[in-house]
XYZ file of C-alpha atoms in Angstrom:
356
model
C -19.489 -11.682 13.254
C -17.008 -9.455 13.716
C -14.567 -9.996 11.258
C -11.560 -9.828 13.839
C -13.302 -13.346 14.287
C -12.141 -14.926 11.609
C -8.296 -15.742 11.051
C -5.732 -13.544 8.295
C -4.095 -15.646 5.353
C -2.036 -13.737 2.693
C -3.771 -14.624 -1.424
C -2.348 -13.964 -4.139
C -3.683 -14.695 -7.948
C -1.452 -14.604 -10.953
C -3.982 -13.157 -14.218
C -3.082 -15.200 -17.641
C -0.998 -12.805 -20.159
C -1.093 -13.227 -24.053
C -1.397 -11.323 -27.083
C -2.876 -10.099 -29.096
C -3.796 -6.851 -30.927
C -2.262 -5.697 -27.911
C -1.555 -6.933 -23.622
C -3.628 -7.402 -20.924
C -3.116 -9.361 -18.053
C -6.200 -11.345 -18.614
C -7.418 -13.519 -21.225
C -7.709 -10.767 -25.067
C -8.732 -12.888 -28.280
C -9.862 -11.729 -31.910
C -13.587 -12.290 -33.120
C -14.102 -10.696 -36.405
C -10.794 -8.421 -35.686
C -12.445 -7.041 -32.880
C -10.666 -8.047 -29.809
C -13.396 -9.680 -26.743
C -12.517 -9.398 -22.942
C -13.235 -12.681 -21.519
C -13.901 -13.635 -18.382
C -11.197 -13.679 -15.306
C -8.936 -16.188 -15.865
C -5.728 -16.961 -13.266
C -4.073 -18.709 -10.962
C -4.602 -18.539 -6.747
C -3.214 -19.853 -4.519
C -3.262 -18.857 -0.979
C 0.608 -17.829 0.042
C 0.597 -18.762 4.386
C -0.721 -22.218 4.886
C 1.066 -23.052 7.798
C -0.850 -20.305 9.660
C -4.052 -21.964 11.863
C -5.556 -18.763 15.078
C -2.869 -16.305 14.061
C -3.176 -12.893 11.751
C -0.976 -12.093 8.556
C -2.299 -8.535 6.701
C -0.554 -6.143 5.669
C 0.310 -7.513 2.313
C 3.129 -5.935 0.299
C 4.601 -6.962 -3.738
C 7.883 -6.631 -5.613
C 9.429 -8.713 -8.417
C 9.273 -12.335 -6.528
C 8.935 -11.460 -3.304
C 6.049 -10.893 -1.229
C 6.406 -9.622 2.208
C 3.406 -9.859 5.397
C 3.198 -9.175 8.901
C 2.870 -11.555 10.820
C 1.495 -13.038 14.048
C 2.897 -17.167 14.606
C 4.960 -16.046 16.707
C 2.382 -15.223 19.268
C 0.197 -12.769 20.964
C 2.398 -9.903 21.770
C 4.377 -10.331 19.174
C 4.228 -9.047 15.659
C 6.888 -10.075 12.821
C 7.146 -9.498 8.794
C 7.794 -12.826 6.936
C 8.663 -13.401 3.219
C 7.534 -15.225 0.314
C 9.894 -16.155 -2.259
C 7.851 -17.126 -4.660
C 10.356 -18.579 -7.530
C 12.470 -20.429 -4.402
C 8.693 -21.203 -2.259
C 10.492 -20.516 0.597
C 8.792 -18.628 3.809
C 11.038 -16.594 6.080
C 11.033 -13.988 9.347
C 12.833 -11.115 7.598
C 14.713 -10.161 10.870
C 13.717 -11.904 14.001
C 15.048 -10.588 17.491
C 15.120 -13.718 20.226
C 16.208 -11.948 22.586
C 12.650 -9.068 22.500
C 9.715 -11.607 23.325
C 7.455 -9.023 22.304
C 9.389 -7.767 18.834
C 6.497 -5.448 16.939
C 6.998 -5.661 13.501
C 4.244 -3.495 10.872
C 3.622 -2.004 8.017
C 6.189 -3.659 4.727
C 6.623 -2.636 1.899
C 8.979 -3.288 -0.854
C 10.407 -2.701 -3.797
C 13.297 -4.089 -5.970
C 15.409 -5.795 -3.062
C 14.816 -4.039 -0.497
C 12.746 -4.557 2.623
C 11.232 -1.851 5.099
C 9.289 -1.461 8.153
C 8.723 0.222 11.363
C 9.402 -1.259 14.542
C 7.950 -0.764 17.795
C 10.699 -1.250 20.462
C 8.071 -0.424 22.531
C 8.800 3.030 22.968
C 9.459 4.279 20.162
C 8.022 3.497 16.061
C 11.490 3.058 13.742
C 11.756 2.667 9.908
C 13.901 -0.886 9.661
C 15.369 -1.836 6.083
C 16.586 -4.853 4.776
C 17.821 -5.710 1.143
C 17.440 -9.217 0.848
C 20.723 -10.034 -1.997
C 22.891 -8.401 -0.086
C 21.068 -9.500 3.278
C 22.216 -5.568 4.638
C 20.556 -4.334 7.768
C 19.824 -0.547 7.856
C 18.572 0.901 10.915
C 17.332 4.401 9.562
C 17.861 7.383 11.342
C 14.569 8.705 12.223
C 14.149 11.355 14.870
C 12.655 9.077 18.304
C 10.919 11.144 19.799
C 10.245 8.727 23.082
C 6.580 8.845 23.900
C 5.417 6.356 25.604
C 1.051 6.738 24.956
C 0.115 2.316 24.252
C -2.885 3.465 23.324
C -2.185 4.631 19.187
C -2.881 3.004 16.426
C -0.378 3.561 13.570
C -3.807 5.426 11.435
C -4.000 6.795 14.010
C -2.599 9.326 16.841
C 1.309 7.795 17.009
C 4.004 8.803 18.596
C 7.047 8.709 15.604
C 7.750 6.878 12.429
C 5.203 4.938 10.403
C 4.544 3.782 7.197
C 7.726 3.787 5.234
C 7.717 2.929 1.246
C 10.556 2.790 -0.863
C 11.057 2.643 -4.429
C 14.812 0.830 -4.207
C 17.201 3.565 -3.447
C 15.389 6.079 -1.121
C 12.586 5.725 2.012
C 10.445 7.838 3.186
C 7.748 8.121 6.276
C 5.383 10.379 8.207
C 6.931 11.558 10.907
C 6.121 12.862 14.198
C 8.980 14.963 15.157
C 6.942 18.396 14.549
C 4.232 17.977 17.389
C 1.663 17.753 17.401
C 1.211 17.416 13.339
C 2.907 15.242 11.361
C 5.857 15.827 8.365
C 6.944 13.159 6.237
C 10.922 13.040 5.463
C 13.285 10.699 3.360
C 16.647 8.324 3.637
C 18.999 7.632 0.874
C 19.732 3.868 1.539
C 22.769 4.491 -0.651
C 24.227 6.183 2.972
C 23.533 2.858 4.602
C 23.630 3.666 8.965
C 25.758 6.576 8.643
C 23.043 9.022 6.865
C 21.107 11.875 8.178
C 17.389 11.776 7.400
C 16.247 14.783 5.331
C 12.718 16.969 6.419
C 11.247 16.866 2.870
C 8.301 18.153 3.580
C 7.601 19.265 7.244
C 5.444 21.486 8.443
C 5.046 22.620 12.251
C 1.665 24.211 11.040
C -0.622 20.808 9.508
C -0.363 17.750 8.735
C 0.986 15.983 5.944
C 0.797 12.304 5.708
C 0.701 9.448 4.255
C 3.590 8.250 1.274
C 3.983 6.308 -1.819
C 7.057 7.263 -4.305
C 8.214 6.142 -7.024
C 10.797 7.114 -8.634
C 12.036 11.159 -8.419
C 7.646 10.677 -7.659
C 6.054 11.420 -4.023
C 2.497 11.754 -3.141
C 0.898 12.230 0.203
C -1.438 13.948 2.015
C -1.988 18.117 2.986
C -3.854 18.815 4.963
C -3.659 22.753 4.835
C -6.998 22.769 3.920
C -8.416 21.521 7.113
C -9.306 18.810 4.703
C -7.205 15.974 3.342
C -5.237 16.856 -0.579
C -2.761 14.893 -2.269
C -0.125 16.881 -3.340
C 3.189 15.502 -5.907
C 6.092 16.265 -4.588
C 9.196 16.504 -7.355
C 12.840 14.965 -5.375
C 15.048 16.567 -8.575
C 14.194 20.244 -7.891
C 11.934 20.213 -5.135
C 9.174 21.487 -5.338
C 5.360 20.437 -4.618
C 2.779 20.768 -6.396
C -1.658 20.231 -5.990
C -2.747 16.939 -7.652
C -6.599 17.304 -5.959
C -8.135 20.131 -7.560
C -11.430 20.018 -6.075
C -12.792 20.502 -1.960
C -13.325 16.687 -1.732
C -11.917 14.635 1.217
C -9.080 12.969 -0.826
C -6.805 9.639 0.848
C -4.382 6.794 0.532
C -1.877 8.262 -2.977
C -0.879 5.663 -4.684
C 1.944 6.392 -7.355
C 3.699 4.774 -10.792
C 5.770 5.023 -13.369
C 3.949 8.837 -13.483
C 0.428 7.458 -13.014
C -1.339 8.029 -8.946
C -4.664 6.761 -8.314
C -6.672 8.059 -4.395
C -9.449 8.131 -3.691
C -12.002 10.870 -2.935
C -14.808 11.432 -0.541
C -17.893 12.572 -2.652
C -20.149 15.044 -0.141
C -23.318 14.524 -1.190
C -23.828 10.513 -2.256
C -21.285 9.712 1.096
C -19.951 7.184 -1.321
C -15.727 6.744 -2.309
C -15.002 6.103 -5.863
C -10.948 5.623 -6.962
C -9.665 8.483 -9.514
C -6.296 8.599 -11.590
C -3.847 11.507 -12.164
C -1.767 11.714 -15.153
C 1.654 13.279 -14.173
C 2.611 14.275 -17.215
C -0.350 15.610 -18.997
C -2.095 16.450 -15.636
C -5.247 15.262 -16.272
C -7.825 12.922 -14.033
C -10.427 10.951 -14.577
C -12.678 8.755 -12.492
C -11.651 4.960 -12.312
C -15.301 4.360 -10.669
C -17.835 3.912 -13.102
C -19.592 7.019 -12.599
C -22.682 7.197 -10.402
C -21.253 4.170 -8.710
C -24.118 3.962 -5.158
C -20.632 1.938 -3.610
C -17.646 2.747 -1.428
C -14.212 1.890 -3.510
C -11.034 2.819 -1.289
C -6.933 1.699 -1.398
C -6.179 1.500 -4.644
C -2.994 0.336 -5.969
C -1.349 1.480 -8.412
C 1.194 -0.861 -11.449
C 1.841 0.344 -14.692
C -1.774 -0.277 -15.830
C -3.169 -2.323 -13.460
C -5.228 -0.676 -10.503
C -6.130 -2.789 -7.432
C -8.994 -1.752 -5.610
C -10.902 -2.653 -1.622
C -14.581 -2.516 -2.836
C -18.326 -3.073 -0.815
C -20.597 -3.309 -3.468
C -21.517 -6.848 -2.600
C -22.975 -7.028 0.736
C -21.534 -3.747 2.071
C -18.062 -6.165 2.637
C -14.850 -5.898 1.076
C -13.989 -7.203 -1.605
C -10.768 -7.248 -4.055
C -11.410 -5.907 -7.299
C -9.632 -4.909 -10.488
C -9.186 -1.429 -13.796
C -7.082 -2.122 -16.620
C -6.131 1.157 -17.728
C -4.732 0.297 -21.337
C -8.812 -0.308 -22.339
C -11.352 2.209 -22.795
C -13.547 2.751 -21.587
C -11.097 0.606 -17.877
C -12.457 -2.527 -18.235
C -13.063 -4.179 -14.561
C -13.275 -6.880 -12.683
C -14.105 -9.057 -9.655
C -10.639 -10.172 -8.416
C -12.159 -12.088 -6.083
C -16.031 -13.551 -6.755
C -18.069 -16.062 -5.006
C -17.106 -15.411 -0.421
C -18.434 -13.712 2.490
C -15.390 -13.566 4.284
C -13.494 -9.807 3.197
C -10.698 -9.202 1.343
C -9.543 -6.456 1.644
C -5.438 -4.173 1.715
C -4.599 -5.759 -2.256
C -1.280 -4.819 -3.606
C -0.344 -5.719 -7.029
C 2.506 -6.185 -8.724
C 2.728 -6.930 -13.206
C 0.157 -9.969 -13.831
C 0.229 -10.533 -9.680
C -1.910 -9.091 -6.897
C -2.579 -10.240 -3.836
C -4.774 -8.994 -0.904
C -5.119 -10.340 2.853
C -8.433 -12.736 3.109
C -10.191 -13.512 6.081
């Protein structure tokens, strides 16, 4: 059966944390002075429980807030919902009763802010909402006024998509340099009165899929004819290439001084996950060497990396890697299911994903 025939919901798993000889997001016990890694020990909880027949997709997490896009209001409507893990309170972030066909997608959470892309039937716009102050910031992106209704935001939309935030600024993928994508940035402290900064906008080739952490922005640069991962330093407004081989490198994620992304091996045809240390310049493969399966869509927070993995009969599942062990300790987060588990995200010892 096709995956889209199944209901999608959002689940979370909180790994237990125990301090012994070192700190891990799993059970760590000591036997004769040596650390022993036990099997996965955590609590799995379904977040979206009252949504029969609906889709909940694209989850994001930071602190105690989870956000996702949700179709429970009916066909033709997609609304950003959020859930507070401390209070158990679930709410639509910014509904618009006057617009029965509102289409909000691709949320990202950081600090007090939730950002997302919003389709007003003409353009994709970027909005930001502060959970603490209830401030709404329509990010001054630059719509082109195109009306192509056949696009997907992973394909060729006309405007502004895939926003990400570090809690003080928003970056996104912008189509102002038609027919090529660029990366734009907006300082949230300006409220609604500032101007967007085209930090990486070249009319000759695409720059796509940004992610941000602190002063670092990572993105896909397509100037070589295929995708390479680049790092932009906001402090001096310079960019450097961090994936130095002729492979197809996609979907970067950054936290602190660590970058992860997926790389396609042109010889084997499989995707593996790589890690780059900004401070040392060292690149490591996270996926076990020689693995004949795909790992994609990696996300990182601290010493924990989560990925989609298709080794289980080709069905995507969620795996995690602990970077504070040598070699990296691997865990299967979603065992015992025939259905897909995709779009993982991580904060601290909490992992969320989209569950079929």
